[in-house]
Structures are given as C-alpha cells and as structure tokens.
PDB file of C-alpha atoms and ligand atoms in Angstrom:
ATOM      1  CA  MET A   1       1.326 -19.288   7.164  1.00  0.00           C
ATOM      2  CA  LYS A   2       5.085 -18.791   6.696  1.00  0.00           C
ATOM      3  CA  ASP A   3       6.290 -17.086   3.512  1.00  0.00           C
ATOM      4  CA  ASN A   4       8.326 -19.640   1.569  1.00  0.00           C
ATOM      5  CA  VAL A   5       7.272 -18.399  -1.867  1.00  0.00           C
ATOM      6  CA  LYS A   6       9.703 -19.131  -4.693  1.00  0.00           C
ATOM      7  CA  PRO A   7       9.170 -16.082  -6.907  1.00  0.00           C
ATOM      8  CA  GLY A   8       8.862 -16.582 -10.652  1.00  0.00           C
ATOM      9  CA  GLU A   9      10.650 -14.478 -13.286  1.00  0.00           C
ATOM     10  CA  LYS A  10       8.042 -11.777 -12.887  1.00  0.00           C
ATOM     11  CA  TRP A  11       6.453 -11.141  -9.480  1.00  0.00           C
ATOM     12  CA  GLU A  12       2.763 -12.043  -9.198  1.00  0.00           C
ATOM     13  CA  PHE A  13       0.179 -11.585  -6.467  1.00  0.00           C
ATOM     14  CA  ASN A  14      -1.157 -15.133  -6.792  1.00  0.00           C
ATOM     15  CA  ASP A  15      -2.908 -17.570  -4.433  1.00  0.00           C
ATOM     16  CA  GLU A  16       0.320 -18.720  -2.830  1.00  0.00           C
ATOM     17  CA  VAL A  17       1.296 -15.114  -2.037  1.00  0.00           C
ATOM     18  CA  ALA A  18      -2.200 -14.318  -0.761  1.00  0.00           C
ATOM     19  CA  ARG A  19      -2.038 -17.259   1.667  1.00  0.00           C
ATOM     20  CA  CYS A  20       1.200 -16.157   3.356  1.00  0.00           C
ATOM     21  CA  PHE A  21       0.845 -12.402   2.764  1.00  0.00           C
ATOM     22  CA  LYS A  22       0.591 -11.376   6.426  1.00  0.00           C
ATOM     23  CA  ASN A  23       3.821 -13.174   7.286  1.00  0.00           C
ATOM     24  CA  MET A  24       5.504 -11.811   4.126  1.00  0.00           C
ATOM     25  CA  LEU A  25       4.743  -8.193   5.040  1.00  0.00           C
ATOM     26  CA  GLU A  26       5.645  -8.643   8.706  1.00  0.00           C
ATOM     27  CA  ARG A  27       9.075  -9.962   7.693  1.00  0.00           C
ATOM     28  CA  SER A  28       9.664  -7.709   4.662  1.00  0.00           C
ATOM     29  CA  ILE A  29       8.577  -4.208   5.686  1.00  0.00           C
ATOM     30  CA  PRO A  30      10.854  -2.447   8.168  1.00  0.00           C
ATOM     31  CA  ASP A  31       9.121  -1.052  11.247  1.00  0.00           C
ATOM     32  CA  TYR A  32       5.959  -2.723   9.969  1.00  0.00           C
ATOM     33  CA  GLN A  33       3.847  -2.456  13.130  1.00  0.00           C
ATOM     34  CA  SER A  34       4.480   1.300  13.487  1.00  0.00           C
ATOM     35  CA  MET A  35       3.521   1.869   9.852  1.00  0.00           C
ATOM     36  CA  ARG A  36       0.252  -0.013  10.419  1.00  0.00           C
ATOM     37  CA  ALA A  37      -0.544   1.688  13.718  1.00  0.00           C
ATOM     38  CA  LEU A  38       0.198   5.200  12.439  1.00  0.00           C
ATOM     39  CA  SER A  39      -1.761   4.693   9.209  1.00  0.00           C
ATOM     40  CA  TYR A  40      -4.752   3.709  11.319  1.00  0.00           C
ATOM     41  CA  GLU A  41      -4.381   6.404  13.990  1.00  0.00           C
ATOM     42  CA  LEU A  42      -3.971   9.158  11.398  1.00  0.00           C
ATOM     43  CA  GLY A  43      -6.679   7.840   9.104  1.00  0.00           C
ATOM     44  CA  THR A  44      -9.331   7.697  11.845  1.00  0.00           C
ATOM     45  CA  ARG A  45      -9.031  11.450  12.386  1.00  0.00           C
ATOM     46  CA  PHE A  46     -10.314  12.175   8.873  1.00  0.00           C
ATOM     47  CA  VAL A  47     -13.227   9.752   8.570  1.00  0.00           C
ATOM     48  CA  GLN A  48     -16.521  11.586   8.105  1.00  0.00           C
ATOM     49  CA  PRO A  49     -19.847   9.797   8.660  1.00  0.00           C
ATOM     50  CA  ASP A  50     -21.805   8.692   5.573  1.00  0.00           C
ATOM     51  CA  THR A  51     -18.788   8.809   3.286  1.00  0.00           C
ATOM     52  CA  LEU A  52     -16.773   6.076   1.617  1.00  0.00           C
ATOM     53  CA  ILE A  53     -13.500   4.682   2.904  1.00  0.00           C
ATOM     54  CA  VAL A  54     -11.447   3.362  -0.002  1.00  0.00           C
ATOM     55  CA  ASP A  55      -8.544   0.921  -0.042  1.00  0.00           C
ATOM     56  CA  ALA A  56      -6.728   1.187  -3.393  1.00  0.00           C
ATOM     57  CA  GLY A  57      -4.715  -2.012  -3.847  1.00  0.00           C
ATOM     58  CA  CYS A  58      -6.240  -3.699  -0.805  1.00  0.00           C
ATOM     59  CA  SER A  59      -4.580  -7.150  -1.166  1.00  0.00           C
ATOM     60  CA  THR A  60      -6.066  -9.263   1.624  1.00  0.00           C
ATOM     61  CA  GLY A  61      -7.584  -6.219   3.369  1.00  0.00           C
ATOM     62  CA  MET A  62      -5.204  -5.847   6.292  1.00  0.00           C
ATOM     63  CA  ALA A  63      -4.849  -2.029   6.069  1.00  0.00           C
ATOM     64  CA  VAL A  64      -8.572  -1.355   6.003  1.00  0.00           C
ATOM     65  CA  GLU A  65      -9.622  -4.038   8.496  1.00  0.00           C
ATOM     66  CA  PRO A  66      -9.368  -1.891  11.675  1.00  0.00           C
ATOM     67  CA  PHE A  67     -11.338   0.875   9.897  1.00  0.00           C
ATOM     68  CA  VAL A  68     -14.069  -1.620   9.014  1.00  0.00           C
ATOM     69  CA  GLU A  69     -14.226  -2.751  12.629  1.00  0.00           C
ATOM     70  CA  ARG A  70     -14.502   0.793  13.924  1.00  0.00           C
ATOM     71  CA  PHE A  71     -16.641   2.516  11.254  1.00  0.00           C
ATOM     72  CA  LYS A  72     -18.862  -0.278   9.907  1.00  0.00           C
ATOM     73  CA  ASP A  73     -22.006   1.370  11.249  1.00  0.00           C
ATOM     74  CA  THR A  74     -21.338   4.835   9.818  1.00  0.00           C
ATOM     75  CA  ASN A  75     -19.425   4.280   6.566  1.00  0.00           C
ATOM     76  CA  ASP A  76     -19.322   2.172   3.442  1.00  0.00           C
ATOM     77  CA  PHE A  77     -16.103   0.709   2.124  1.00  0.00           C
ATOM     78  CA  LEU A  78     -14.728   0.157  -1.373  1.00  0.00           C
ATOM     79  CA  LEU A  79     -11.735  -2.149  -1.778  1.00  0.00           C
ATOM     80  CA  ILE A  80     -10.028  -2.482  -5.166  1.00  0.00           C
ATOM     81  CA  ASP A  81      -7.360  -4.918  -6.306  1.00  0.00           C
ATOM     82  CA  ASN A  82      -6.553  -6.264  -9.759  1.00  0.00           C
ATOM     83  CA  SER A  83      -5.208  -9.582  -8.481  1.00  0.00           C
ATOM     84  CA  PRO A  84      -8.063 -12.133  -8.479  1.00  0.00           C
ATOM     85  CA  ALA A  85      -6.382 -14.040  -5.629  1.00  0.00           C
ATOM     86  CA  MET A  86      -6.092 -10.913  -3.475  1.00  0.00           C
ATOM     87  CA  ALA A  87      -9.604  -9.671  -4.246  1.00  0.00           C
ATOM     88  CA  ALA A  88     -10.946 -13.132  -3.337  1.00  0.00           C
ATOM     89  CA  ALA A  89      -9.044 -13.053  -0.022  1.00  0.00           C
ATOM     90  CA  SER A  90     -10.548  -9.629   0.796  1.00  0.00           C
ATOM     91  CA  LYS A  91     -14.030 -10.806  -0.164  1.00  0.00           C
ATOM     92  CA  ASP A  92     -13.553 -13.717   2.170  1.00  0.00           C
ATOM     93  CA  ARG A  93     -12.315 -11.566   5.043  1.00  0.00           C
ATOM     94  CA  PHE A  94     -15.278  -9.182   4.822  1.00  0.00           C
ATOM     95  CA  SER A  95     -18.007 -11.608   3.744  1.00  0.00           C
ATOM     96  CA  GLU A  96     -20.013 -10.823   6.888  1.00  0.00           C
ATOM     97  CA  TYR A  97     -19.910  -7.058   6.328  1.00  0.00           C
ATOM     98  CA  PRO A  98     -22.622  -5.811   3.945  1.00  0.00           C
ATOM     99  CA  GLY A  99     -21.095  -2.317   3.788  1.00  0.00           C
ATOM    100  CA  VAL A 100     -17.851  -3.584   2.267  1.00  0.00           C
ATOM    101  CA  GLU A 101     -17.646  -3.870  -1.529  1.00  0.00           C
ATOM    102  CA  VAL A 102     -14.596  -5.556  -3.033  1.00  0.00           C
ATOM    103  CA  ARG A 103     -13.883  -4.989  -6.733  1.00  0.00           C
ATOM    104  CA  ALA A 104     -11.449  -7.173  -8.649  1.00  0.00           C
ATOM    105  CA  GLY A 105     -10.120  -4.685 -11.173  1.00  0.00           C
ATOM    106  CA  ASN A 106      -7.601  -2.074 -12.073  1.00  0.00           C
ATOM    107  CA  LEU A 107      -7.421   1.120 -10.061  1.00  0.00           C
ATOM    108  CA  TRP A 108      -7.601   3.273 -13.176  1.00  0.00           C
ATOM    109  CA  GLU A 109     -10.898   1.611 -14.185  1.00  0.00           C
ATOM    110  CA  ASN A 110     -12.440   2.271 -10.754  1.00  0.00           C
ATOM    111  CA  LEU A 111     -11.225   5.753  -9.804  1.00  0.00           C
ATOM    112  CA  PRO A 112     -12.178   8.596  -9.552  1.00  0.00           C
ATOM    113  CA  LEU A 113     -15.402   7.861  -7.727  1.00  0.00           C
ATOM    114  CA  ARG A 114     -18.708   9.620  -8.057  1.00  0.00           C
ATOM    115  CA  ASP A 115     -19.408   9.094  -4.368  1.00  0.00           C
ATOM    116  CA  THR A 116     -17.205  11.166  -2.150  1.00  0.00           C
ATOM    117  CA  ALA A 117     -14.688   9.480   0.105  1.00  0.00           C
ATOM    118  CA  SER A 118     -13.294  10.900   3.319  1.00  0.00           C
ATOM    119  CA  LEU A 119     -10.339   8.516   3.416  1.00  0.00           C
ATOM    120  CA  VAL A 120      -8.331   6.750   0.722  1.00  0.00           C
ATOM    121  CA  LEU A 121      -5.598   4.279   1.640  1.00  0.00           C
ATOM    122  CA  SER A 122      -2.870   3.197  -0.737  1.00  0.00           C
ATOM    123  CA  VAL A 123      -0.408   1.130   1.244  1.00  0.00           C
ATOM    124  CA  LEU A 124       2.468  -0.198  -0.894  1.00  0.00           C
ATOM    125  CA  SER A 125       0.256  -0.378  -3.985  1.00  0.00           C
ATOM    126  CA  LEU A 126       0.870   2.538  -6.384  1.00  0.00           C
ATOM    127  CA  GLN A 127       4.518   1.455  -6.561  1.00  0.00           C
ATOM    128  CA  PHE A 128       3.294  -1.463  -8.692  1.00  0.00           C
ATOM    129  CA  MET A 129       1.686   0.811 -11.279  1.00  0.00           C
ATOM    130  CA  PRO A 130       3.638   1.992 -14.319  1.00  0.00           C
ATOM    131  CA  THR A 131       5.214   5.327 -13.377  1.00  0.00           C
ATOM    132  CA  ALA A 132       3.481   7.021 -16.319  1.00  0.00           C
ATOM    133  CA  TYR A 133       0.092   6.336 -14.634  1.00  0.00           C
ATOM    134  CA  ARG A 134       0.947   7.518 -11.139  1.00  0.00           C
ATOM    135  CA  GLN A 135       0.180  11.238 -11.451  1.00  0.00           C
ATOM    136  CA  SER A 136      -3.225  10.577 -12.994  1.00  0.00           C
ATOM    137  CA  MET A 137      -3.921   7.971 -10.307  1.00  0.00           C
ATOM    138  CA  ILE A 138      -3.047  10.381  -7.487  1.00  0.00           C
ATOM    139  CA  SER A 139      -5.164  13.064  -9.178  1.00  0.00           C
ATOM    140  CA  ALA A 140      -8.066  10.587  -9.395  1.00  0.00           C
ATOM    141  CA  ILE A 141      -7.665   9.880  -5.674  1.00  0.00           C
ATOM    142  CA  TYR A 142      -7.723  13.635  -4.972  1.00  0.00           C
ATOM    143  CA  GLU A 143     -10.914  13.967  -7.003  1.00  0.00           C
ATOM    144  CA  SER A 144     -12.530  11.082  -5.128  1.00  0.00           C
ATOM    145  CA  LEU A 145     -12.086  12.841  -1.776  1.00  0.00           C
ATOM    146  CA  ALA A 146     -14.494  15.232  -0.086  1.00  0.00           C
ATOM    147  CA  PRO A 147     -13.042  18.499   1.235  1.00  0.00           C
ATOM    148  CA  GLY A 148     -11.149  17.747   4.439  1.00  0.00           C
ATOM    149  CA  GLY A 149     -10.638  14.122   3.352  1.00  0.00           C
ATOM    150  CA  ALA A 150      -7.247  12.434   3.546  1.00  0.00           C
ATOM    151  CA  PHE A 151      -5.033  10.165   1.507  1.00  0.00           C
ATOM    152  CA  ILE A 152      -2.695   7.799   3.372  1.00  0.00           C
ATOM    153  CA  PHE A 153       0.075   6.896   0.938  1.00  0.00           C
ATOM    154  CA  VAL A 154       2.837   4.389   1.780  1.00  0.00           C
ATOM    155  CA  GLU A 155       5.513   3.480  -0.750  1.00  0.00           C
ATOM    156  CA  LYS A 156       8.917   1.893  -1.162  1.00  0.00           C
ATOM    157  CA  ILE A 157      11.229   4.704  -2.236  1.00  0.00           C
ATOM    158  CA  VAL A 158      14.629   5.337  -3.783  1.00  0.00           C
ATOM    159  CA  SER A 159      16.699   7.249  -1.275  1.00  0.00           C
ATOM    160  CA  GLU A 160      17.863  10.662  -2.460  1.00  0.00           C
ATOM    161  CA  ASN A 161      21.592   9.993  -2.185  1.00  0.00           C
ATOM    162  CA  MET A 162      22.218   6.969   0.025  1.00  0.00           C
ATOM    163  CA  ASP A 163      20.151   4.301  -1.664  1.00  0.00           C
ATOM    164  CA  ASP A 164      22.850   1.604  -1.607  1.00  0.00           C
ATOM    165  CA  LEU A 165      23.214   2.023   2.142  1.00  0.00           C
ATOM    166  CA  MET A 166      19.441   1.938   2.749  1.00  0.00           C
ATOM    167  CA  VAL A 167      19.044  -1.176   0.597  1.00  0.00           C
ATOM    168  CA  GLU A 168      21.992  -2.878   2.335  1.00  0.00           C
ATOM    169  CA  LEU A 169      20.383  -2.292   5.740  1.00  0.00           C
ATOM    170  CA  TYR A 170      17.036  -3.403   4.330  1.00  0.00           C
ATOM    171  CA  TYR A 171      18.492  -6.749   3.214  1.00  0.00           C
ATOM    172  CA  ASP A 172      20.168  -7.142   6.619  1.00  0.00           C
ATOM    173  CA  MET A 173      16.710  -6.787   8.162  1.00  0.00           C
ATOM    174  CA  LYS A 174      15.334  -9.473   5.828  1.00  0.00           C
ATOM    175  CA  ARG A 175      18.224 -11.808   6.779  1.00  0.00           C
ATOM    176  CA  ARG A 176      17.476 -11.241  10.461  1.00  0.00           C
ATOM    177  CA  ASN A 177      13.844 -12.066   9.721  1.00  0.00           C
ATOM    178  CA  GLY A 178      14.836 -15.464   8.364  1.00  0.00           C
ATOM    179  CA  TYR A 179      15.045 -14.945   4.595  1.00  0.00           C
ATOM    180  CA  SER A 180      17.952 -16.725   2.894  1.00  0.00           C
ATOM    181  CA  GLU A 181      20.367 -15.045   0.503  1.00  0.00           C
ATOM    182  CA  GLU A 182      18.741 -16.940  -2.357  1.00  0.00           C
ATOM    183  CA  GLN A 183      15.226 -15.867  -1.349  1.00  0.00           C
ATOM    184  CA  ILE A 184      16.314 -12.227  -1.096  1.00  0.00           C
ATOM    185  CA  MET A 185      18.005 -12.229  -4.505  1.00  0.00           C
ATOM    186  CA  ASP A 186      15.165 -14.166  -6.212  1.00  0.00           C
ATOM    187  CA  LYS A 187      12.627 -11.667  -4.923  1.00  0.00           C
ATOM    188  CA  ARG A 188      14.785  -8.750  -6.012  1.00  0.00           C
ATOM    189  CA  ARG A 189      15.044 -10.127  -9.567  1.00  0.00           C
ATOM    190  CA  SER A 190      11.376 -10.959  -9.705  1.00  0.00           C
ATOM    191  CA  LEU A 191      10.337  -7.432  -8.654  1.00  0.00           C
ATOM    192  CA  GLU A 192      12.530  -5.721 -11.253  1.00  0.00           C
ATOM    193  CA  ASN A 193      10.328  -3.741 -13.656  1.00  0.00           C
ATOM    194  CA  VAL A 194       7.270  -4.731 -11.606  1.00  0.00           C
ATOM    195  CA  LEU A 195       7.867  -2.559  -8.528  1.00  0.00           C
ATOM    196  CA  SER A 196       9.225   0.882  -9.461  1.00  0.00           C
ATOM    197  CA  PRO A 197      10.040   3.026  -6.432  1.00  0.00           C
ATOM    198  CA  LEU A 198      10.463   6.786  -6.863  1.00  0.00           C
ATOM    199  CA  LYS A 199      12.394   9.391  -4.891  1.00  0.00           C
ATOM    200  CA  PRO A 200      10.404  10.798  -1.950  1.00  0.00           C
ATOM    201  CA  GLU A 201      10.192  14.300  -3.424  1.00  0.00           C
ATOM    202  CA  TRP A 202       8.759  12.978  -6.697  1.00  0.00           C
ATOM    203  CA  ASN A 203       5.897  11.485  -4.712  1.00  0.00           C
ATOM    204  CA  VAL A 204       5.411  14.749  -2.824  1.00  0.00           C
ATOM    205  CA  ASP A 205       5.445  16.694  -6.118  1.00  0.00           C
ATOM    206  CA  MET A 206       2.702  14.443  -7.498  1.00  0.00           C
ATOM    207  CA  LEU A 207       0.583  14.953  -4.373  1.00  0.00           C
ATOM    208  CA  ARG A 208       0.959  18.729  -4.682  1.00  0.00           C
ATOM    209  CA  THR A 209       0.314  18.704  -8.440  1.00  0.00           C
ATOM    210  CA  ALA A 210      -2.894  16.760  -7.773  1.00  0.00           C
ATOM    211  CA  GLY A 211      -4.026  19.673  -5.576  1.00  0.00           C
ATOM    212  CA  PHE A 212      -3.456  18.472  -2.010  1.00  0.00           C
ATOM    213  CA  ASP A 213      -3.007  21.524   0.260  1.00  0.00           C
ATOM    214  CA  LYS A 214      -1.381  19.808   3.183  1.00  0.00           C
ATOM    215  CA  VAL A 215       1.210  17.077   2.683  1.00  0.00           C
ATOM    216  CA  ASP A 216       3.442  15.594   5.355  1.00  0.00           C
ATOM    217  CA  MET A 217       5.583  12.505   5.805  1.00  0.00           C
ATOM    218  CA  PHE A 218       4.344  10.647   8.886  1.00  0.00           C
ATOM    219  CA  TRP A 219       6.637   7.615   8.782  1.00  0.00           C
ATOM    220  CA  ARG A 220       9.913   6.572   7.267  1.00  0.00           C
ATOM    221  CA  CYS A 221      12.137   3.568   7.798  1.00  0.00           C
ATOM    222  CA  LEU A 222      15.090   2.901   5.475  1.00  0.00           C
ATOM    223  CA  ASN A 223      13.750   2.822   1.908  1.00  0.00           C
ATOM    224  CA  PHE A 224      10.055   3.021   2.849  1.00  0.00           C
ATOM    225  CA  CYS A 225       7.950   6.166   3.430  1.00  0.00           C
ATOM    226  CA  GLY A 226       4.412   7.118   4.380  1.00  0.00           C
ATOM    227  CA  TRP A 227       2.683  10.416   3.682  1.00  0.00           C
ATOM    228  CA  ILE A 228      -0.596  11.949   4.640  1.00  0.00           C
ATOM    229  CA  ALA A 229      -2.156  14.372   2.167  1.00  0.00           C
ATOM    230  CA  VAL A 230      -5.287  16.381   3.034  1.00  0.00           C
ATOM    231  CA  LYS A 231      -7.678  17.944   0.525  1.00  0.00           C
TER     232      LYS A 231
HETATM  233  C1  SAM B   1       1.975  -4.810  -1.543  1.00  0.00           C
HETATM  234  S1  SAM B   1       0.370  -5.121  -1.994  1.00  0.00           S
HETATM  235  C2  SAM B   1      -0.625  -3.987  -1.021  1.00  0.00           C
HETATM  236  C3  SAM B   1      -0.726  -4.308   0.423  1.00  0.00           C
HETATM  237  C4  SAM B   1      -2.007  -3.824   1.100  1.00  0.00           C
HETATM  238  N1  SAM B   1      -2.382  -2.501   0.670  1.00  0.00           N
HETATM  239  C5  SAM B   1      -1.850  -3.855   2.599  1.00  0.00           C
HETATM  240  O1  SAM B   1      -1.784  -2.786   3.224  1.00  0.00           O
HETATM  241  O2  SAM B   1      -1.803  -4.972   3.170  1.00  0.00           O
HETATM  242  C6  SAM B   1       0.103  -4.399  -3.581  1.00  0.00           C
HETATM  243  C7  SAM B   1      -1.276  -4.704  -4.130  1.00  0.00           C
HETATM  244  O3  SAM B   1      -1.563  -3.794  -5.194  1.00  0.00           O
HETATM  245  C8  SAM B   1      -2.285  -4.486  -6.176  1.00  0.00           C
HETATM  246  N2  SAM B   1      -2.159  -3.772  -7.455  1.00  0.00           N
HETATM  247  C9  SAM B   1      -1.031  -3.531  -8.155  1.00  0.00           C
HETATM  248  N3  SAM B   1      -1.317  -2.823  -9.276  1.00  0.00           N
HETATM  249  C10 SAM B   1      -2.661  -2.624  -9.263  1.00  0.00           C
HETATM  250  C11 SAM B   1      -3.571  -1.983 -10.170  1.00  0.00           C
HETATM  251  N4  SAM B   1      -3.135  -1.416 -11.290  1.00  0.00           N
HETATM  252  N5  SAM B   1      -4.875  -1.974  -9.867  1.00  0.00           N
HETATM  253  C12 SAM B   1      -5.325  -2.566  -8.719  1.00  0.00           C
HETATM  254  N6  SAM B   1      -4.515  -3.185  -7.838  1.00  0.00           N
HETATM  255  C13 SAM B   1      -3.203  -3.220  -8.097  1.00  0.00           C
HETATM  256  C14 SAM B   1      -1.653  -5.870  -6.200  1.00  0.00           C
HETATM  257  O4  SAM B   1      -2.492  -6.843  -6.786  1.00  0.00           O
HETATM  258  C15 SAM B   1      -1.385  -6.111  -4.722  1.00  0.00           C
HETATM  259  O5  SAM B   1      -2.431  -6.836  -4.100  1.00  0.00           O
END
C-alpha cells in the first residue's frame, strides 16, 4: 500500500503507518535495499544454533523475516515493539511460526534477556528512544548476547560537519521518490523531538562503553549509518 500518511503533530507508529510501512521505508531510506541485504548477510554469519535471535523495535517484522525463514528450525525469535499496531502486524506476519514470540512492550522492560542471544537487530529503532536511555539500552543488548554474538545497529545520524548538505540530498531523494514538499515538511515537523539522531561517533562510543570488542560501520548513505558490533 502506498504511503500517503498525513502525520500528526507528534509522529506515531499507528495502524495507518503499519499498513503502508514497507512502501514508506522503501521510499524514505536511502540505499534501502543494500541496507537490508547487508544486515541479513552480516547477521547470518553470527547466528549460533539453539540461541535467540532478537529484533528490538521490530515494527512489522521486515528485518527479521529472512532470518526466520532461514533459521526457524534451529533458533527461537523474540520480537519487541511498543506500538500495538506494529506488534500486531508482526504477530500476524509470523502467526504460523511457533518459534517466534512477539512482545508488545518497551525495550527497557524486556531487555536484557536471561536467555542468551547470538544476534540482536535494531534497525532504525533506538533513534526513537530518549537519548538518556540509549547507553543503558545498548548495554542491555550487550548483556543479552552470548560470546561471539553480534548486534546489527542501523540509525539515522547527524553528520559530523556537513549535516545540512546530507539532509538536502536526503530530501532530494524523497522528492524523487514521489513525496511532495508538504509531505516532507509535515513529516519533518512531526518527527521533531520524537526521532533524535546522534553523531556517528557518539553511537560508536556507546557500543564501546557497553563492552563490544569489535565495532565497524558496514553501511552508510547520506545521514543514515549501520554498524556491526561483536561481543
Ligand atoms: C523505524 S521503525 C523500525 C523498523 C524495523 N526495525 C524494520 O527494520 O523494518 C521504529 C520502531 O521502533 C519502535 N519503538 C520505538 N521506541 C520503542 C521502545 N521504547 N520500545 C519498543 N519499541 C520502540 C516503534 O514502535 C517502531 O515500530
């Protein structure tokens, strides 16, 4: 379904957004298909049998879906999202998969886990948490991982010293993808104080402070970045 959402004052992940979410991401994330493909290719290399695969801020379950398809016989899955509409969409998507548990709740109420995970995904989700919570969230993700496990972390970022230029090119991309000036500006206003991007090195510092030994950026396009961090 095409994204024609008219955002309210404050951005919400509601039913309307859940219904058109695939189209919204495809048209709003630069180099979207590469980000998806690399997150999957990298993630698969760290999955250990009989461990959990976790999607923190799963939305409709698109990031974890290829992992479910590939590892459903060897792994269990925990998907967490605090939007009832998104959690319901994920429950729907995976209703035929007994190894997939979807929890409608806040990340900080559900992490760290007692069971060990070999892979945690957070794709464009922690950016919606208050910045004061992010370090403890990343530390909780570190604690949830078994040794050798990996965290795939994708975020919108604030560019170190060329943010205006990155954002300008980002809006050009949205125009090319069929969003009107009004839609772009409405979304921008609606996301203010809801989505708080950080500079790339602040994210890397938090990963290192949490204890991750190996941290590397695997993808970047304009004002979006992806990192892999290994315990
Ligand atoms: C941009 S979407 C994530 C997209 C998804 N990970 C994917 O790859 O398709 C951000 C999601 O994070 C969820 N979220 C934001 N803050 C959260 C929190 N504190 N606890 C749980 N989920 C949260 C939102 O409800 C939303 O579904």
